[in-house]
Amino acid sequence: MVMLKGRDLLSMADLNTAEVNAILQLAADMKAGRARPRCEKTLGLLFQKASTRTRVSFSVGIFQLGGQVLDLNASVTQVSRGEPVIDTARVLDRYLDIVAIRTFDQKELETFAHYAQIPVINALTDWEHPCQVLADLQTVQEEFGTLEGLTLTYVGDGNNMAHSLMLGAALMGMNVRVASPADYRPHPDIVARAAAIAGDRTEVLVTLDPVQAVQGAQVVYTDVWASMGQEDLAESRVPIFQPYQVNEALLSKADGSAIVLHCLPAHRGEEITDAVMEGPQSRVWDQAENRLHAQKALMALLLGAT
């Protein structure tokens, strides 16, 4: 039996295959109206980065579960005045039932989780974005009916999205390929961890060649070329990443049934073209909707909702 009550989700690697399946099954059941778990709990959102989908989906999700949300914007809390993470964590632990944190440094998130007993969810750090990947996996499963044996190709910056996708795909028995410029590849520790999870069941490939990476893939995924906090580097990265644009020519190398995903927000005309994003293979809007269902399922399981 899968038991997630009281746990943290700081990384996709915190979960095993059965636990991911349990989250995805509950998300699908709630989306279809087959399950309506309830829990009158309070979620805190401690966000130090801008957010649309994550903020709204978490807020709506806890409301639909019967709970409420407190938006703990750093600018209106003592966090903005330098209160130590260890102090904030121990205080919020006594007020809240669960907290989702969006910040820069993964270590800050881990420190908070160490000092708080309530479930702590990674709502995005510079290292990982596991909640997005749960929604991504739900979207792929809806399209193909399964995850095992499919090939997911990520094209672009080897960033937090690449990290969580590599771990999540490996957990679910998917082949995962990442195509990035030489100086922008995913961190070697993540590559090694994904390869260890995959074992000899599936392929984990990091390459410089986007065409090789998308060849025969069922899922083609991309993200912005400069993440939050890197805006000053965006212009200089354009010529480096231009060969990694997801356009119709690149997509034609993928499997004929391939779908295209993007975690949003998108810089149309840079990492993805309008033609692809608005085209028949795009599942970007289903993917965005599934943030609500996947996160609602995650919270229900972490809180032990019935």
JSON list of N, CA and C in Angstrom, two decimals, residues 11 21 40 46 73 109 120 128 133-134 138 153 157 184 189 202 210 234 246 262 270 280 299:
[
{"chain": "A", "resi": 11, "resn": "SER", "atom": "N", "xyz": [12.04, 16.49, -4.48]},
{"chain": "A", "resi": 11, "resn": "SER", "atom": "CA", "xyz": [12.65, 16.03, -5.74]},
{"chain": "A", "resi": 11, "resn": "SER", "atom": "C", "xyz": [11.81, 14.90, -6.29]},
{"chain": "A", "resi": 21, "resn": "ASN", "atom": "N", "xyz": [2.57, 6.39, -9.64]},
{"chain": "A", "resi": 21, "resn": "ASN", "atom": "CA", "xyz": [1.34, 5.82, -10.19]},
{"chain": "A", "resi": 21, "resn": "ASN", "atom": "C", "xyz": [0.13, 6.14, -9.33]},
{"chain": "A", "resi": 40, "resn": "GLU", "atom": "N", "xyz": [-10.01, 19.62, 5.27]},
{"chain": "A", "resi": 40, "resn": "GLU", "atom": "CA", "xyz": [-10.10, 21.03, 5.66]},
{"chain": "A", "resi": 40, "resn": "GLU", "atom": "C", "xyz": [-8.76, 21.46, 6.28]},
{"chain": "A", "resi": 46, "resn": "LEU", "atom": "N", "xyz": [4.79, 29.93, -0.03]},
{"chain": "A", "resi": 46, "resn": "LEU", "atom": "CA", "xyz": [5.95, 30.78, 0.26]},
{"chain": "A", "resi": 46, "resn": "LEU", "atom": "C", "xyz": [6.76, 30.90, -1.02]},
{"chain": "A", "resi": 73, "resn": "ASN", "atom": "N", "xyz": [3.63, 35.82, 0.44]},
{"chain": "A", "resi": 73, "resn": "ASN", "atom": "CA", "xyz": [4.54, 36.52, -0.45]},
{"chain": "A", "resi": 73, "resn": "ASN", "atom": "C", "xyz": [5.73, 37.06, 0.35]},
{"chain": "A", "resi": 109, "resn": "LEU", "atom": "N", "xyz": [15.31, 25.12, 0.38]},
{"chain": "A", "resi": 109, "resn": "LEU", "atom": "CA", "xyz": [14.12, 24.27, 0.49]},
{"chain": "A", "resi": 109, "resn": "LEU", "atom": "C", "xyz": [14.38, 23.10, 1.43]},
{"chain": "A", "resi": 120, "resn": "VAL", "atom": "N", "xyz": [6.33, 19.45, 3.03]},
{"chain": "A", "resi": 120, "resn": "VAL", "atom": "CA", "xyz": [6.91, 20.56, 2.27]},
{"chain": "A", "resi": 120, "resn": "VAL", "atom": "C", "xyz": [7.00, 20.12, 0.81]},
{"chain": "A", "resi": 128, "resn": "GLU", "atom": "N", "xyz": [15.15, 21.74, -9.41]},
{"chain": "A", "resi": 128, "resn": "GLU", "atom": "CA", "xyz": [14.09, 20.83, -9.87]},
{"chain": "A", "resi": 128, "resn": "GLU", "atom": "C", "xyz": [12.72, 21.50, -9.88]},
{"chain": "A", "resi": 133, "resn": "VAL", "atom": "N", "xyz": [6.38, 18.04, -13.47]},
{"chain": "A", "resi": 133, "resn": "VAL", "atom": "CA", "xyz": [6.58, 16.75, -14.11]},
{"chain": "A", "resi": 133, "resn": "VAL", "atom": "C", "xyz": [5.43, 15.79, -13.81]},
{"chain": "A", "resi": 134, "resn": "LEU", "atom": "N", "xyz": [4.85, 15.88, -12.63]},
{"chain": "A", "resi": 134, "resn": "LEU", "atom": "CA", "xyz": [3.66, 15.05, -12.35]},
{"chain": "A", "resi": 134, "resn": "LEU", "atom": "C", "xyz": [2.55, 15.37, -13.34]},
{"chain": "A", "resi": 138, "resn": "GLN", "atom": "N", "xyz": [0.99, 12.91, -16.32]},
{"chain": "A", "resi": 138, "resn": "GLN", "atom": "CA", "xyz": [-0.45, 12.71, -16.47]},
{"chain": "A", "resi": 138, "resn": "GLN", "atom": "C", "xyz": [-0.90, 12.99, -17.90]},
{"chain": "A", "resi": 153, "resn": "THR", "atom": "N", "xyz": [11.72, 13.27, -25.27]},
{"chain": "A", "resi": 153, "resn": "THR", "atom": "CA", "xyz": [12.89, 14.05, -25.62]},
{"chain": "A", "resi": 153, "resn": "THR", "atom": "C", "xyz": [12.72, 15.49, -25.16]},
{"chain": "A", "resi": 157, "resn": "ASP", "atom": "N", "xyz": [17.74, 24.09, -22.72]},
{"chain": "A", "resi": 157, "resn": "ASP", "atom": "CA", "xyz": [18.62, 24.30, -21.57]},
{"chain": "A", "resi": 157, "resn": "ASP", "atom": "C", "xyz": [18.49, 23.14, -20.58]},
{"chain": "A", "resi": 184, "resn": "TYR", "atom": "N", "xyz": [25.51, 23.75, -21.53]},
{"chain": "A", "resi": 184, "resn": "TYR", "atom": "CA", "xyz": [24.19, 23.90, -20.91]},
{"chain": "A", "resi": 184, "resn": "TYR", "atom": "C", "xyz": [23.52, 22.54, -20.68]},
{"chain": "A", "resi": 189, "resn": "ASP", "atom": "N", "xyz": [25.30, 14.89, -11.87]},
{"chain": "A", "resi": 189, "resn": "ASP", "atom": "CA", "xyz": [24.72, 14.13, -10.76]},
{"chain": "A", "resi": 189, "resn": "ASP", "atom": "C", "xyz": [23.31, 13.66, -11.08]},
{"chain": "A", "resi": 202, "resn": "THR", "atom": "N", "xyz": [15.63, 1.10, -19.57]},
{"chain": "A", "resi": 202, "resn": "THR", "atom": "CA", "xyz": [15.37, 2.16, -20.53]},
{"chain": "A", "resi": 202, "resn": "THR", "atom": "C", "xyz": [16.63, 2.96, -20.80]},
{"chain": "A", "resi": 210, "resn": "PRO", "atom": "N", "xyz": [20.03, 17.77, -31.51]},
{"chain": "A", "resi": 210, "resn": "PRO", "atom": "CA", "xyz": [18.58, 17.73, -31.31]},
{"chain": "A", "resi": 210, "resn": "PRO", "atom": "C", "xyz": [17.87, 16.78, -32.28]},
{"chain": "A", "resi": 234, "resn": "ALA", "atom": "N", "xyz": [19.41, 36.28, -21.45]},
{"chain": "A", "resi": 234, "resn": "ALA", "atom": "CA", "xyz": [18.50, 35.77, -22.48]},
{"chain": "A", "resi": 234, "resn": "ALA", "atom": "C", "xyz": [18.98, 36.11, -23.89]},
{"chain": "A", "resi": 246, "resn": "VAL", "atom": "N", "xyz": [12.22, 24.14, -31.19]},
{"chain": "A", "resi": 246, "resn": "VAL", "atom": "CA", "xyz": [11.22, 23.13, -31.57]},
{"chain": "A", "resi": 246, "resn": "VAL", "atom": "C", "xyz": [10.32, 23.76, -32.63]},
{"chain": "A", "resi": 262, "resn": "HIS", "atom": "N", "xyz": [5.23, 21.98, -23.30]},
{"chain": "A", "resi": 262, "resn": "HIS", "atom": "CA", "xyz": [6.03, 23.14, -22.84]},
{"chain": "A", "resi": 262, "resn": "HIS", "atom": "C", "xyz": [5.46, 23.54, -21.49]},
{"chain": "A", "resi": 270, "resn": "GLU", "atom": "N", "xyz": [11.15, 31.75, -30.11]},
{"chain": "A", "resi": 270, "resn": "GLU", "atom": "CA", "xyz": [12.48, 31.40, -29.63]},
{"chain": "A", "resi": 270, "resn": "GLU", "atom": "C", "xyz": [12.57, 29.89, -29.49]},
{"chain": "A", "resi": 280, "resn": "PRO", "atom": "N", "xyz": [-1.62, 20.84, -34.26]},
{"chain": "A", "resi": 280, "resn": "PRO", "atom": "CA", "xyz": [-2.42, 19.70, -33.81]},
{"chain": "A", "resi": 280, "resn": "PRO", "atom": "C", "xyz": [-1.69, 18.77, -32.85]},
{"chain": "A", "resi": 299, "resn": "MET", "atom": "N", "xyz": [-1.43, 16.80, -2.92]},
{"chain": "A", "resi": 299, "resn": "MET", "atom": "CA", "xyz": [-1.78, 17.34, -1.61]},
{"chain": "A", "resi": 299, "resn": "MET", "atom": "C", "xyz": [-2.71, 16.41, -0.85]}
]
